[in-house]
mmCIF file of C-alpha atoms in Angstrom:
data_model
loop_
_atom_site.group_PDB
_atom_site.id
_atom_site.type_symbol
_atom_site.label_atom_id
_atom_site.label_comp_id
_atom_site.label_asym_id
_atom_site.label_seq_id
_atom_site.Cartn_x
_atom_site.Cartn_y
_atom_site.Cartn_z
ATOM 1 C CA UNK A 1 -8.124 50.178 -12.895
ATOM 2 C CA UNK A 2 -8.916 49.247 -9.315
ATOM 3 C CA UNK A 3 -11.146 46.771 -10.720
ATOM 4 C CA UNK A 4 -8.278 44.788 -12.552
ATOM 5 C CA UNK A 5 -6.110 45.331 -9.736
ATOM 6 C CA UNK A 6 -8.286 43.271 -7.379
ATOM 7 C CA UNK A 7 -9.092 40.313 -10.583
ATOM 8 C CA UNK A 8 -5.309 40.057 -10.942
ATOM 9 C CA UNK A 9 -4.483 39.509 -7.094
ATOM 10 C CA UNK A 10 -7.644 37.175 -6.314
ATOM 11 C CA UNK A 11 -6.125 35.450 -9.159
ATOM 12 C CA UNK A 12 -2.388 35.423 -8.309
ATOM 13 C CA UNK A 13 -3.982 33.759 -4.578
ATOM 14 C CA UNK A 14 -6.174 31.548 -6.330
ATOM 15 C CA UNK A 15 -2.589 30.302 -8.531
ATOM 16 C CA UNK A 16 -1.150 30.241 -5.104
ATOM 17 C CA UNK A 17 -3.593 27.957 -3.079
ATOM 18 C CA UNK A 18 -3.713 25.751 -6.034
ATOM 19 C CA UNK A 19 -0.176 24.727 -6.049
ATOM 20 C CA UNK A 20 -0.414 24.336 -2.226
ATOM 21 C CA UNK A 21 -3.220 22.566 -2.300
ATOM 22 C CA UNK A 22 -1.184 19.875 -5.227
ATOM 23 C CA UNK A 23 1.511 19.736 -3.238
ATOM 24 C CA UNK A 24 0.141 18.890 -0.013
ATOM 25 C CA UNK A 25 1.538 15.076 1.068
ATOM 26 C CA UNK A 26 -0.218 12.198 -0.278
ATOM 27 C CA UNK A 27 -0.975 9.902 2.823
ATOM 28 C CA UNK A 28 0.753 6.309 2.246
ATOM 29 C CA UNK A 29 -0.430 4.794 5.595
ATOM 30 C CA UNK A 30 -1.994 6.563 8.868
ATOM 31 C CA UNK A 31 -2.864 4.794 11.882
ATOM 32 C CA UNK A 32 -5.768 7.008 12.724
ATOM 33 C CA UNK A 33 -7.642 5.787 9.992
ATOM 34 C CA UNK A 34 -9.530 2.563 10.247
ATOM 35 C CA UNK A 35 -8.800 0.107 7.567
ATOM 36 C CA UNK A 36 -12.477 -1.534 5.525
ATOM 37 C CA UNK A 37 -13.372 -5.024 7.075
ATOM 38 C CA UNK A 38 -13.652 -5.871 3.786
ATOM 39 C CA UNK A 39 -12.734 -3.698 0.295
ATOM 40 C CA UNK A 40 -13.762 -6.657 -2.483
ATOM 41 C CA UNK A 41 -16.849 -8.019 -4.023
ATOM 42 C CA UNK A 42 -17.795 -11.333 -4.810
ATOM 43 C CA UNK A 43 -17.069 -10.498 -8.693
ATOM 44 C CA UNK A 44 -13.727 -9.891 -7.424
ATOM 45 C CA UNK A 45 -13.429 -13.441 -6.512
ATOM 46 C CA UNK A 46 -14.770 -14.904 -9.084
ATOM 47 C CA UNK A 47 -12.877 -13.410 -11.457
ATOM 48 C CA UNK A 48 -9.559 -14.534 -9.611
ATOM 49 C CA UNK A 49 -11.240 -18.376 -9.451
ATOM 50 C CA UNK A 50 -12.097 -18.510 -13.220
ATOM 51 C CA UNK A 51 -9.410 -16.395 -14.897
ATOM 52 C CA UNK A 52 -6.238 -16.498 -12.336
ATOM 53 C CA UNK A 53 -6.477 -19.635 -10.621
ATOM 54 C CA UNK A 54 -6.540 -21.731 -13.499
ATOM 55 C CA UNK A 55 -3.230 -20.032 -14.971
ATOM 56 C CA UNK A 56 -1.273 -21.046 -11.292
ATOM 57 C CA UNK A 57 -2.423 -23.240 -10.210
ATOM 58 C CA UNK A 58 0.265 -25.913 -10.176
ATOM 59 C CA UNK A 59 2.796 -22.966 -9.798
ATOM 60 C CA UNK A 60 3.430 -23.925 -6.403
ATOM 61 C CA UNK A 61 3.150 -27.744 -7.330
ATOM 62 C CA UNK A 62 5.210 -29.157 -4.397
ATOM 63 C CA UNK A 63 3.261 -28.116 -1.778
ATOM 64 C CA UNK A 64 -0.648 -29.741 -1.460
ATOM 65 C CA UNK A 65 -1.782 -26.473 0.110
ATOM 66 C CA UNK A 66 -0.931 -24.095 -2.482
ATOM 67 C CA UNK A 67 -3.329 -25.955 -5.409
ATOM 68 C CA UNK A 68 -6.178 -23.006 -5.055
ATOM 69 C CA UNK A 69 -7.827 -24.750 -1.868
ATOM 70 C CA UNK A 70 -6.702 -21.800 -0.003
ATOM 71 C CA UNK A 71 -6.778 -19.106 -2.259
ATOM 72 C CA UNK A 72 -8.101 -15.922 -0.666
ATOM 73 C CA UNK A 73 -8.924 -12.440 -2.190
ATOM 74 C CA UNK A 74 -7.351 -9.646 0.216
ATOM 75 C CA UNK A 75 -8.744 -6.557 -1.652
ATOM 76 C CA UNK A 76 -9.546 -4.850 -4.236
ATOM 77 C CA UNK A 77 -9.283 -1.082 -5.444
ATOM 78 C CA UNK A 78 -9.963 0.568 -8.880
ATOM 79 C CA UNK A 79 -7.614 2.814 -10.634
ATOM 80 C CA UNK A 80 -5.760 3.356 -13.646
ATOM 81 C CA UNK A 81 -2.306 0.700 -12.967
ATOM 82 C CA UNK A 82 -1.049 -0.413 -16.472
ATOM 83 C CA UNK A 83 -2.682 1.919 -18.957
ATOM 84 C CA UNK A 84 -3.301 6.290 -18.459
ATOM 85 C CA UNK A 85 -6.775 7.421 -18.079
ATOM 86 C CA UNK A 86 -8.120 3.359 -18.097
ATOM 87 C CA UNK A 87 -10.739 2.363 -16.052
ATOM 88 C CA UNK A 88 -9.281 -0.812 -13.919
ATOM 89 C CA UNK A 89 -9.536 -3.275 -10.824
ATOM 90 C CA UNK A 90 -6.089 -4.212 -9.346
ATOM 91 C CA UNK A 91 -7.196 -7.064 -6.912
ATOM 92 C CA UNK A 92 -4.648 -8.746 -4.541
ATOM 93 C CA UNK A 93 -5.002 -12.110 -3.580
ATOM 94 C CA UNK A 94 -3.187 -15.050 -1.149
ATOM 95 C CA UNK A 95 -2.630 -18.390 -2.421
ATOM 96 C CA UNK A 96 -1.748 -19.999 0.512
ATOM 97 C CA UNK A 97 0.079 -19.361 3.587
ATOM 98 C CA UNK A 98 3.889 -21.124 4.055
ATOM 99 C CA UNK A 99 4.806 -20.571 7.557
ATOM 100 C CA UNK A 100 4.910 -17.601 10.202
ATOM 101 C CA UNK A 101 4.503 -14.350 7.896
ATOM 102 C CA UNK A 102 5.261 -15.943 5.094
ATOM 103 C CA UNK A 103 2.641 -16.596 1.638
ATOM 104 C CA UNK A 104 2.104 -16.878 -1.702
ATOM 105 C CA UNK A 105 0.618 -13.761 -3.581
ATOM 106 C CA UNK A 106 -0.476 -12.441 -6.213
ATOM 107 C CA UNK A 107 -1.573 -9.270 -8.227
ATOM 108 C CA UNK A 108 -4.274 -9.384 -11.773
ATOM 109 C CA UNK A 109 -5.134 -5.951 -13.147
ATOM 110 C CA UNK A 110 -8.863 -6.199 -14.561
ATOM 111 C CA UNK A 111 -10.471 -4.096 -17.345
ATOM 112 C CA UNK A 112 -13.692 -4.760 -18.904
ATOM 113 C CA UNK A 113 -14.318 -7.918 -17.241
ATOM 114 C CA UNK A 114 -10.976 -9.550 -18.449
ATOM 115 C CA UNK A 115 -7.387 -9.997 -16.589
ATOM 116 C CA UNK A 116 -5.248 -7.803 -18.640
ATOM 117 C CA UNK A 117 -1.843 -8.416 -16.510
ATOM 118 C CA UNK A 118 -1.210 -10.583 -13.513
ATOM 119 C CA UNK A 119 1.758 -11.212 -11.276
ATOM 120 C CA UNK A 120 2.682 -13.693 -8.702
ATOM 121 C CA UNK A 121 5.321 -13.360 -5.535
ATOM 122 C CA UNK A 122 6.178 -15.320 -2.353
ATOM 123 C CA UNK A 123 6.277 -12.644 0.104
ATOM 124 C CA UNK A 124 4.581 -11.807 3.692
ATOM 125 C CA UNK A 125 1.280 -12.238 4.835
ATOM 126 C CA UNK A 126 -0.710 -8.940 2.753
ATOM 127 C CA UNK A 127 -2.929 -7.427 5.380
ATOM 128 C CA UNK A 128 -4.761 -5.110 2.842
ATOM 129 C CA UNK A 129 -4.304 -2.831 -0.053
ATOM 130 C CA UNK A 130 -4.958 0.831 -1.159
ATOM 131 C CA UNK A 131 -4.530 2.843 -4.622
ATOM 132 C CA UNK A 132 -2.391 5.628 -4.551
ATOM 133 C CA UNK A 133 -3.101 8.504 -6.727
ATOM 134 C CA UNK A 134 0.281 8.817 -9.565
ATOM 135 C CA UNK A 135 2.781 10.118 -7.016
ATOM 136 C CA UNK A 136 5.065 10.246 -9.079
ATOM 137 C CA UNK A 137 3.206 12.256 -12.040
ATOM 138 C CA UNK A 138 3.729 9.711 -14.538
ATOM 139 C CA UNK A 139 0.308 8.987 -15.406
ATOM 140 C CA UNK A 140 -0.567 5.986 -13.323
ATOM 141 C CA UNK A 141 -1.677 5.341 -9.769
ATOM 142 C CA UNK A 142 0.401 2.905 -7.226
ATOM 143 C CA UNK A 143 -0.706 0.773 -5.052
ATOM 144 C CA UNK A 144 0.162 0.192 -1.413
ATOM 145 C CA UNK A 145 0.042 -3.462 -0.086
ATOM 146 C CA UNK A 146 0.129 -3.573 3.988
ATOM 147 C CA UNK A 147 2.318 -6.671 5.137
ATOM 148 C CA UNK A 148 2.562 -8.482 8.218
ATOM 149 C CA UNK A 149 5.267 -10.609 9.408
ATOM 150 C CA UNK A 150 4.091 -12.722 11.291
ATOM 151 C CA UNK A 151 4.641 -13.316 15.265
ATOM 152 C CA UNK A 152 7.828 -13.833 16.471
ATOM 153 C CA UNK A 153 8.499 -14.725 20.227
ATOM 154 C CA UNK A 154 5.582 -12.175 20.926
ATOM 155 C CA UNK A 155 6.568 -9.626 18.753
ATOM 156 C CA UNK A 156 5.313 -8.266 15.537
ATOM 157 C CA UNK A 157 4.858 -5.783 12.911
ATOM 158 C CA UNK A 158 3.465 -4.411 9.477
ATOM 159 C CA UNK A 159 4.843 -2.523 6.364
ATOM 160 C CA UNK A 160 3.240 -0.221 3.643
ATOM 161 C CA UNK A 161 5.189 -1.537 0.266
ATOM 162 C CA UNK A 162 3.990 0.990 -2.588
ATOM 163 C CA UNK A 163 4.439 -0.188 -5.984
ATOM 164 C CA UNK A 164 3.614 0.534 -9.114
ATOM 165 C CA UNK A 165 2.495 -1.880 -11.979
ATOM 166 C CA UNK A 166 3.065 -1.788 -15.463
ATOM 167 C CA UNK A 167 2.401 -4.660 -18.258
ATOM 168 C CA UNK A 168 5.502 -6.633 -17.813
ATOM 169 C CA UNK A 169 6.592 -5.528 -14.590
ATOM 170 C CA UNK A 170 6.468 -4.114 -11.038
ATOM 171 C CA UNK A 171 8.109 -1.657 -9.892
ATOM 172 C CA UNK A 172 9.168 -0.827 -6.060
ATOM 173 C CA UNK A 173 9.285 2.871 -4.072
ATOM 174 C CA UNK A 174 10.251 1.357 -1.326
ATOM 175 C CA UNK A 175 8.957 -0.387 1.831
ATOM 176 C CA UNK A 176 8.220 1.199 4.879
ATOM 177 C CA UNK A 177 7.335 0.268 8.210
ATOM 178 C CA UNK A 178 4.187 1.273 9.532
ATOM 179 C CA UNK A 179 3.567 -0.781 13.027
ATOM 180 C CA UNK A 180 5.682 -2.465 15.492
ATOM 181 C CA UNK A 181 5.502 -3.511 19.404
ATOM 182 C CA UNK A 182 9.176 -3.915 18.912
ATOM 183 C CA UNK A 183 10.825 -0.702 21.277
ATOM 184 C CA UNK A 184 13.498 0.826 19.401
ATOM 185 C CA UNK A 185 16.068 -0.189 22.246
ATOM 186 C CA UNK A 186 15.686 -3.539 21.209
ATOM 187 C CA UNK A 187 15.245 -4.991 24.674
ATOM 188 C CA UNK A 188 14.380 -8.100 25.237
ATOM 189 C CA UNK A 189 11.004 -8.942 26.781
ATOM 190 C CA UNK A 190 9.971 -5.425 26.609
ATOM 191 C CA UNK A 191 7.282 -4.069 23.975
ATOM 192 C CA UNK A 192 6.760 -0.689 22.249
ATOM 193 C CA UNK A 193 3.366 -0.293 20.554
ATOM 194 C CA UNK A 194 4.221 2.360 17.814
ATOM 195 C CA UNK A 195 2.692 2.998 14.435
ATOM 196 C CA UNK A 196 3.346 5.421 11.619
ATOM 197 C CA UNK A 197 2.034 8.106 9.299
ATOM 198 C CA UNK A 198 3.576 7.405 6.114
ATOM 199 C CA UNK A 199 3.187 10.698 3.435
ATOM 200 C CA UNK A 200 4.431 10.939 0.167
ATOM 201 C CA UNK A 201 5.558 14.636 -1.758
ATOM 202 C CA UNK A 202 5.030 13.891 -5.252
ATOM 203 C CA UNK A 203 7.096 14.285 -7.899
ATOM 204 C CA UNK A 204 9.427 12.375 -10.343
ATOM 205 C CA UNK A 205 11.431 11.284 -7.243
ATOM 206 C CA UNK A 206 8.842 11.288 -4.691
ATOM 207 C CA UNK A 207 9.789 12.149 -0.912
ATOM 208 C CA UNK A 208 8.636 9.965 1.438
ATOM 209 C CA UNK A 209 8.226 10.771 5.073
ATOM 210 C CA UNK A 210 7.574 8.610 8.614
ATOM 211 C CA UNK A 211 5.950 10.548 11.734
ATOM 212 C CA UNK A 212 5.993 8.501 15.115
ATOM 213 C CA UNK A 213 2.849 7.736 16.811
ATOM 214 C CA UNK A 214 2.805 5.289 20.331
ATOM 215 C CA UNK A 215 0.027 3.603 21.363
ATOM 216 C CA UNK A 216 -1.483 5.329 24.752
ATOM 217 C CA UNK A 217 -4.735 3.007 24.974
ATOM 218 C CA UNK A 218 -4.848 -1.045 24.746
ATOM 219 C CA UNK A 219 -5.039 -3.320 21.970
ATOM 220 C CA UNK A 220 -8.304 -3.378 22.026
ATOM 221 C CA UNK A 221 -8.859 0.624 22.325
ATOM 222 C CA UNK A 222 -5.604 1.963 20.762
ATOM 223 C CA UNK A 223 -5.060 5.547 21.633
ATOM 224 C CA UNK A 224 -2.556 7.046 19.281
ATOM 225 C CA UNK A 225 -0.516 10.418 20.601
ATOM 226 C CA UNK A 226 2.105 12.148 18.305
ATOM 227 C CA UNK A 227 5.993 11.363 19.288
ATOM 228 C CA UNK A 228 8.460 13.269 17.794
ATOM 229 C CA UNK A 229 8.880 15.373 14.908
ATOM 230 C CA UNK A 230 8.531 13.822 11.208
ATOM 231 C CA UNK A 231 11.961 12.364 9.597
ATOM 232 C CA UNK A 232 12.733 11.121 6.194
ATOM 233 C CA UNK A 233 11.301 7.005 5.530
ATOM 234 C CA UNK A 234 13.805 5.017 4.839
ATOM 235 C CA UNK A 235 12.993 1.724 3.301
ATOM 236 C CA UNK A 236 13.455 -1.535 5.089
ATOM 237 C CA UNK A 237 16.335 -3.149 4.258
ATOM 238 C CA UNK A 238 15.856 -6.494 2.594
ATOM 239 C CA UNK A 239 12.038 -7.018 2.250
ATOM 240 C CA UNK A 240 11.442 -6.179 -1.562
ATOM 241 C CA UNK A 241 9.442 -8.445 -2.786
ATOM 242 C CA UNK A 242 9.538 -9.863 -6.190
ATOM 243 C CA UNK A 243 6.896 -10.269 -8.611
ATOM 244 C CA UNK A 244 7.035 -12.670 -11.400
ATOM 245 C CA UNK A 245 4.353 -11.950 -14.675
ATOM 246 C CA UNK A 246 2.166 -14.377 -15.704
ATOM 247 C CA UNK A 247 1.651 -14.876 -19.651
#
């Protein structure tokens, strides 16, 4: 008796610390960890030069820097985007650059070798790009695209946009912002170095949450301290991008 006793509470903890442990936040963005100089392969590339490029290239017709010259490959991370369990490459590439925080873009999902979906947008300057594991339990894994703006009378800033790609579409969670050495004040000639941890509860509707960090180093040996207590994300208002499919 004692013996069952003791198998049915280490498993009641076990059930326990296993739906803690799948609930704990799914990190969106944190500015303690370093980002990869470089997260894409020379296959990568060639696979956007030979299968993408030729498909857009005179998308973008009226303007002679957009023909390919310039296309760049920002990175690359393998998942399962437009079909459950498959075993894909969603690379993100630049076209070319239109002004201050401002580019062409695009997205191609790759399986076996071949470009299975691809989309195109003219958005911000993409910084870099990470796969999120299905946060919202639906069977596929996002993606979150970091997004600069550009430099604007010395100040600037970054967002984490987390999408999700089927087919024949994107779809948007949201994006939020994850640096800025704007202060909150909004004072002019003054500048705020802050950054954010962006975590995600996941679920049908997932939860997404901002906590505060400012800068106590340099810019060239950042030193990020805790500020504040963790609030709700809210999205930023008018920066959705749009993606346009490819056939």
């Amino acid at each position: 008796m004692r013996t069952r006793l003791f198998f049915a509470v280490v498993f009641a903890l076990f059930l326990i610390s296993s739906k803690a442990f799948a609930q704990a936040p799914v990190v969106i963005h944190d500015p303690l960890r370093a980002a990869p100089e470089k997260n894409f392969t020379e296959a990568d590339e060639e696979i956007v030069m030979t299968a993408v490029l030729p498909k857009i290239s005179d998308r973008w017709s009226d303007d002679n820097s957009c023909d390919g010259s310039n296309l760049t490959v920002i990175g690359a991370v393998d998942g399962s985007f437009t079909r459950k369990a498959a075993t894909q490459r969603a690379i993100v590439y630049e076209m070319c650059q239109t002004g201050n925080g401002f580019a062409n873009n695009g997205i191609a999902v790759v399986e076996d070798g071949s470009v299975v979906t691809n989309f195109v947008a003219e958005g911000g300057w993409n910084l870099d790009v990470r796969r999120i594991a299905d946060i919202d339990k639906n069977g596929f894994d996002e993606l979150v695209i970091e997004t600069g703006g550009g430099m604007h009378q010395g100040y600037t800033g970054s967002s984490s946009n987390v999408i999700e790609i089927s087919s024949t579409s994107v779809r948007s969670f949201g994006a939020f912002l994850s640096y800025s050495n704007e202060c909150e004040s909004l004072k002019a000639g003054e500048y705020c170095d802050r950054s954010y941890k962006i975590t995600a509860r996941s679920g049908t509707k997932p939860i997404f949450m901002l906590q505060k960090y400012l800068n106590k180093g340099d810019d060239e040996k950042p030193r990020w301290v805790v500020s504040g207590k963790p609030q709700i994300a809210k999205t930023i208002a008018g920066v959705e991008t749009k993606y346009t499919l490819i056939k």
